[in-house]
Amino acid sequence: MKISSLIIGAVVTLLIILPPLYLSRYSRKKKKIARKKFISYCNSSGLQITNEDHFDQLWMGFDLNSGKIVFMKNPENPVLKGIIDLSEIVDVKLIKQINKAKGAIEKLELIITMKQSDAFSIPIYNSQENDPLDAISFGENAKKWEKKLLGLISK
């Protein structure tokens, strides 16, 4: 009786512990692959990233030596990617769209206004694509990026 209880307890414990460990390992591996692809894209463009960050599937970085910003959404299958020269940026704004009924953040976007062309947005967070729990941390990181970019373009 003791051995069967011990075996059942061990099996139940493994069934509870193993799935979160597997998911954690899988997400770290996926993040590592995405980072490699982002860095590879930067290196192929002749850039050495001095500061980088990611917001789930959006990777951003800048190369202070060449004065460029790099961004890539979903590095495994790039949907949106680009390289922006800091000297061409006029203004950077973080836009929050809040669902007033729910009181939750719907979207976060960095709006970059350029000298020679129209403004365009880099989507940071979308409630349809990202985990709702990420909205606050993504918002804080996006504010930091807005301040960093404003500081770089004002130099």
PDB file of C-alpha atoms in Angstrom:
ATOM      1  CA  MET A   1       0.000   0.000   0.000  1.00  0.00           C
ATOM      2  CA  LYS A   2       2.813   2.434   0.816  1.00  0.00           C
ATOM      3  CA  ILE A   3       4.635   1.820  -2.461  1.00  0.00           C
ATOM      4  CA  SER A   4       1.507   2.258  -4.585  1.00  0.00           C
ATOM      5  CA  SER A   5       0.687   5.525  -2.786  1.00  0.00           C
ATOM      6  CA  LEU A   6       4.253   6.699  -3.313  1.00  0.00           C
ATOM      7  CA  ILE A   7       4.120   5.866  -7.034  1.00  0.00           C
ATOM      8  CA  ILE A   8       0.760   7.595  -7.472  1.00  0.00           C
ATOM      9  CA  GLY A   9       2.056  10.659  -5.592  1.00  0.00           C
ATOM     10  CA  ALA A  10       5.188  10.772  -7.758  1.00  0.00           C
ATOM     11  CA  VAL A  11       3.176  10.490 -10.991  1.00  0.00           C
ATOM     12  CA  VAL A  12       0.737  13.224  -9.934  1.00  0.00           C
ATOM     13  CA  THR A  13       3.634  15.475  -8.914  1.00  0.00           C
ATOM     14  CA  LEU A  14       5.320  14.966 -12.288  1.00  0.00           C
ATOM     15  CA  LEU A  15       2.066  15.674 -14.131  1.00  0.00           C
ATOM     16  CA  ILE A  16       1.752  18.953 -12.252  1.00  0.00           C
ATOM     17  CA  ILE A  17       5.394  20.074 -12.529  1.00  0.00           C
ATOM     18  CA  LEU A  18       6.424  19.007 -16.036  1.00  0.00           C
ATOM     19  CA  PRO A  19       3.983  21.011 -18.237  1.00  0.00           C
ATOM     20  CA  PRO A  20       4.977  24.452 -16.847  1.00  0.00           C
ATOM     21  CA  LEU A  21       8.658  23.514 -17.088  1.00  0.00           C
ATOM     22  CA  TYR A  22       8.206  22.414 -20.699  1.00  0.00           C
ATOM     23  CA  LEU A  23       6.324  25.603 -21.619  1.00  0.00           C
ATOM     24  CA  SER A  24       8.960  27.759 -19.946  1.00  0.00           C
ATOM     25  CA  ARG A  25      11.762  25.984 -21.772  1.00  0.00           C
ATOM     26  CA  TYR A  26       9.889  26.224 -25.090  1.00  0.00           C
ATOM     27  CA  SER A  27       9.286  29.980 -24.699  1.00  0.00           C
ATOM     28  CA  ARG A  28      12.959  30.618 -23.810  1.00  0.00           C
ATOM     29  CA  LYS A  29      14.052  28.619 -26.855  1.00  0.00           C
ATOM     30  CA  LYS A  30      11.633  30.528 -29.097  1.00  0.00           C
ATOM     31  CA  LYS A  31      12.882  33.862 -27.705  1.00  0.00           C
ATOM     32  CA  LYS A  32      16.494  32.825 -28.305  1.00  0.00           C
ATOM     33  CA  ILE A  33      15.761  31.889 -31.935  1.00  0.00           C
ATOM     34  CA  ALA A  34      13.888  35.184 -32.511  1.00  0.00           C
ATOM     35  CA  ARG A  35      16.784  37.173 -31.025  1.00  0.00           C
ATOM     36  CA  LYS A  36      19.288  35.370 -33.288  1.00  0.00           C
ATOM     37  CA  LYS A  37      17.197  36.224 -36.347  1.00  0.00           C
ATOM     38  CA  PHE A  38      16.884  39.860 -35.240  1.00  0.00           C
ATOM     39  CA  ILE A  39      20.639  40.171 -34.645  1.00  0.00           C
ATOM     40  CA  SER A  40      21.308  38.416 -37.970  1.00  0.00           C
ATOM     41  CA  TYR A  41      19.062  40.942 -39.767  1.00  0.00           C
ATOM     42  CA  CYS A  42      20.924  43.792 -38.054  1.00  0.00           C
ATOM     43  CA  ASN A  43      24.343  42.354 -38.900  1.00  0.00           C
ATOM     44  CA  SER A  44      23.365  41.759 -42.534  1.00  0.00           C
ATOM     45  CA  SER A  45      22.409  45.433 -42.690  1.00  0.00           C
ATOM     46  CA  GLY A  46      25.824  46.403 -41.333  1.00  0.00           C
ATOM     47  CA  LEU A  47      24.570  47.490 -37.918  1.00  0.00           C
ATOM     48  CA  GLN A  48      25.955  46.718 -34.470  1.00  0.00           C
ATOM     49  CA  ILE A  49      23.069  46.954 -32.012  1.00  0.00           C
ATOM     50  CA  THR A  50      24.073  48.743 -28.814  1.00  0.00           C
ATOM     51  CA  ASN A  51      20.672  48.601 -27.132  1.00  0.00           C
ATOM     52  CA  GLU A  52      17.847  46.163 -27.806  1.00  0.00           C
ATOM     53  CA  ASP A  53      14.511  45.219 -26.330  1.00  0.00           C
ATOM     54  CA  HIS A  54      11.553  43.072 -27.217  1.00  0.00           C
ATOM     55  CA  PHE A  55       7.835  43.300 -26.692  1.00  0.00           C
ATOM     56  CA  ASP A  56       6.624  39.724 -27.189  1.00  0.00           C
ATOM     57  CA  GLN A  57       7.125  39.407 -30.985  1.00  0.00           C
ATOM     58  CA  LEU A  58       8.376  42.957 -31.635  1.00  0.00           C
ATOM     59  CA  TRP A  59      12.145  43.468 -31.420  1.00  0.00           C
ATOM     60  CA  MET A  60      13.707  46.922 -31.407  1.00  0.00           C
ATOM     61  CA  GLY A  61      17.242  48.169 -31.147  1.00  0.00           C
ATOM     62  CA  PHE A  62      19.492  51.007 -32.121  1.00  0.00           C
ATOM     63  CA  ASP A  63      23.027  51.419 -33.336  1.00  0.00           C
ATOM     64  CA  LEU A  64      24.507  54.616 -31.936  1.00  0.00           C
ATOM     65  CA  ASN A  65      27.562  54.403 -34.208  1.00  0.00           C
ATOM     66  CA  SER A  66      25.532  54.653 -37.394  1.00  0.00           C
ATOM     67  CA  GLY A  67      22.588  56.523 -35.819  1.00  0.00           C
ATOM     68  CA  LYS A  68      19.895  54.069 -36.855  1.00  0.00           C
ATOM     69  CA  ILE A  69      16.913  52.352 -35.221  1.00  0.00           C
ATOM     70  CA  VAL A  70      15.985  48.807 -36.212  1.00  0.00           C
ATOM     71  CA  PHE A  71      12.664  47.105 -35.588  1.00  0.00           C
ATOM     72  CA  MET A  72      11.227  43.753 -36.575  1.00  0.00           C
ATOM     73  CA  LYS A  73       7.887  42.175 -35.751  1.00  0.00           C
ATOM     74  CA  ASN A  74       7.853  38.380 -35.564  1.00  0.00           C
ATOM     75  CA  PRO A  75      11.489  37.642 -36.536  1.00  0.00           C
ATOM     76  CA  GLU A  76      10.663  34.031 -37.435  1.00  0.00           C
ATOM     77  CA  ASN A  77       8.371  35.260 -40.218  1.00  0.00           C
ATOM     78  CA  PRO A  78       8.865  39.054 -40.459  1.00  0.00           C
ATOM     79  CA  VAL A  79       5.625  40.916 -40.970  1.00  0.00           C
ATOM     80  CA  LEU A  80       7.008  44.372 -40.301  1.00  0.00           C
ATOM     81  CA  LYS A  81      10.655  45.376 -40.287  1.00  0.00           C
ATOM     82  CA  GLY A  82      12.655  48.459 -40.951  1.00  0.00           C
ATOM     83  CA  ILE A  83      15.699  50.596 -40.370  1.00  0.00           C
ATOM     84  CA  ILE A  84      15.252  54.270 -39.589  1.00  0.00           C
ATOM     85  CA  ASP A  85      17.926  56.951 -39.607  1.00  0.00           C
ATOM     86  CA  LEU A  86      17.750  58.981 -36.385  1.00  0.00           C
ATOM     87  CA  SER A  87      18.559  62.181 -38.289  1.00  0.00           C
ATOM     88  CA  GLU A  88      15.313  61.786 -40.277  1.00  0.00           C
ATOM     89  CA  ILE A  89      13.073  61.600 -37.182  1.00  0.00           C
ATOM     90  CA  VAL A  90      11.257  64.774 -36.142  1.00  0.00           C
ATOM     91  CA  ASP A  91       9.128  63.465 -33.272  1.00  0.00           C
ATOM     92  CA  VAL A  92       8.225  60.289 -31.373  1.00  0.00           C
ATOM     93  CA  LYS A  93       4.967  59.807 -29.474  1.00  0.00           C
ATOM     94  CA  LEU A  94       3.519  56.894 -27.558  1.00  0.00           C
ATOM     95  CA  ILE A  95      -0.188  56.505 -28.267  1.00  0.00           C
ATOM     96  CA  LYS A  96      -2.439  54.520 -25.907  1.00  0.00           C
ATOM     97  CA  GLN A  97      -5.897  53.429 -26.973  1.00  0.00           C
ATOM     98  CA  ILE A  98      -8.007  52.500 -23.964  1.00  0.00           C
ATOM     99  CA  ASN A  99     -11.310  50.648 -24.006  1.00  0.00           C
ATOM    100  CA  LYS A 100     -13.389  52.851 -21.702  1.00  0.00           C
ATOM    101  CA  ALA A 101     -16.003  50.166 -21.063  1.00  0.00           C
ATOM    102  CA  LYS A 102     -13.429  47.649 -19.832  1.00  0.00           C
ATOM    103  CA  GLY A 103     -10.897  50.175 -18.563  1.00  0.00           C
ATOM    104  CA  ALA A 104      -8.178  48.186 -20.308  1.00  0.00           C
ATOM    105  CA  ILE A 105      -5.492  49.124 -22.793  1.00  0.00           C
ATOM    106  CA  GLU A 106      -6.438  48.101 -26.335  1.00  0.00           C
ATOM    107  CA  LYS A 107      -3.345  49.256 -28.243  1.00  0.00           C
ATOM    108  CA  LEU A 108       0.060  50.825 -27.705  1.00  0.00           C
ATOM    109  CA  GLU A 109       1.861  52.335 -30.677  1.00  0.00           C
ATOM    110  CA  LEU A 110       5.011  54.385 -31.135  1.00  0.00           C
ATOM    111  CA  ILE A 111       4.226  57.038 -33.734  1.00  0.00           C
ATOM    112  CA  ILE A 112       7.378  58.226 -35.494  1.00  0.00           C
ATOM    113  CA  THR A 113       7.168  61.444 -37.496  1.00  0.00           C
ATOM    114  CA  MET A 114       9.754  61.748 -40.253  1.00  0.00           C
ATOM    115  CA  LYS A 115      11.147  64.841 -42.018  1.00  0.00           C
ATOM    116  CA  GLN A 116      10.650  63.661 -45.596  1.00  0.00           C
ATOM    117  CA  SER A 117       7.659  61.313 -45.284  1.00  0.00           C
ATOM    118  CA  ASP A 118       4.466  60.687 -43.372  1.00  0.00           C
ATOM    119  CA  ALA A 119       4.410  59.439 -39.811  1.00  0.00           C
ATOM    120  CA  PHE A 120       4.154  55.741 -39.302  1.00  0.00           C
ATOM    121  CA  SER A 121       3.458  53.554 -36.302  1.00  0.00           C
ATOM    122  CA  ILE A 122       5.289  50.681 -34.705  1.00  0.00           C
ATOM    123  CA  PRO A 123       2.708  48.523 -32.922  1.00  0.00           C
ATOM    124  CA  ILE A 124       3.915  47.649 -29.411  1.00  0.00           C
ATOM    125  CA  TYR A 125       0.808  46.035 -27.920  1.00  0.00           C
ATOM    126  CA  ASN A 126      -2.538  44.889 -29.258  1.00  0.00           C
ATOM    127  CA  SER A 127      -5.084  43.260 -26.963  1.00  0.00           C
ATOM    128  CA  GLN A 128      -6.116  40.935 -29.807  1.00  0.00           C
ATOM    129  CA  GLU A 129      -2.580  39.553 -30.238  1.00  0.00           C
ATOM    130  CA  ASN A 130      -0.879  39.902 -26.847  1.00  0.00           C
ATOM    131  CA  ASP A 131      -1.555  38.709 -23.333  1.00  0.00           C
ATOM    132  CA  PRO A 132      -3.598  41.297 -21.382  1.00  0.00           C
ATOM    133  CA  LEU A 133      -1.183  40.950 -18.461  1.00  0.00           C
ATOM    134  CA  ASP A 134       1.611  42.305 -20.679  1.00  0.00           C
ATOM    135  CA  ALA A 135      -0.092  45.666 -21.291  1.00  0.00           C
ATOM    136  CA  ILE A 136       1.361  47.403 -18.236  1.00  0.00           C
ATOM    137  CA  SER A 137       4.939  46.156 -18.649  1.00  0.00           C
ATOM    138  CA  PHE A 138       4.875  46.840 -22.400  1.00  0.00           C
ATOM    139  CA  GLY A 139       3.547  50.341 -21.666  1.00  0.00           C
ATOM    140  CA  GLU A 140       6.396  51.057 -19.243  1.00  0.00           C
ATOM    141  CA  ASN A 141       9.006  49.767 -21.702  1.00  0.00           C
ATOM    142  CA  ALA A 142       7.409  51.744 -24.534  1.00  0.00           C
ATOM    143  CA  LYS A 143       7.636  54.948 -22.427  1.00  0.00           C
ATOM    144  CA  LYS A 144      11.342  54.254 -21.891  1.00  0.00           C
ATOM    145  CA  TRP A 145      11.832  53.810 -25.641  1.00  0.00           C
ATOM    146  CA  GLU A 146       9.950  57.020 -26.343  1.00  0.00           C
ATOM    147  CA  LYS A 147      12.248  58.898 -23.927  1.00  0.00           C
ATOM    148  CA  LYS A 148      15.381  57.235 -25.346  1.00  0.00           C
ATOM    149  CA  LEU A 149      14.435  58.092 -28.916  1.00  0.00           C
ATOM    150  CA  LEU A 150      13.461  61.656 -28.047  1.00  0.00           C
ATOM    151  CA  GLY A 151      16.804  62.046 -26.294  1.00  0.00           C
ATOM    152  CA  LEU A 152      18.679  60.678 -29.309  1.00  0.00           C
ATOM    153  CA  ILE A 153      16.915  62.875 -31.873  1.00  0.00           C
ATOM    154  CA  SER A 154      17.387  66.031 -29.798  1.00  0.00           C
ATOM    155  CA  LYS A 155      21.205  65.647 -29.863  1.00  0.00           C
TER     156      LYS A 155
END
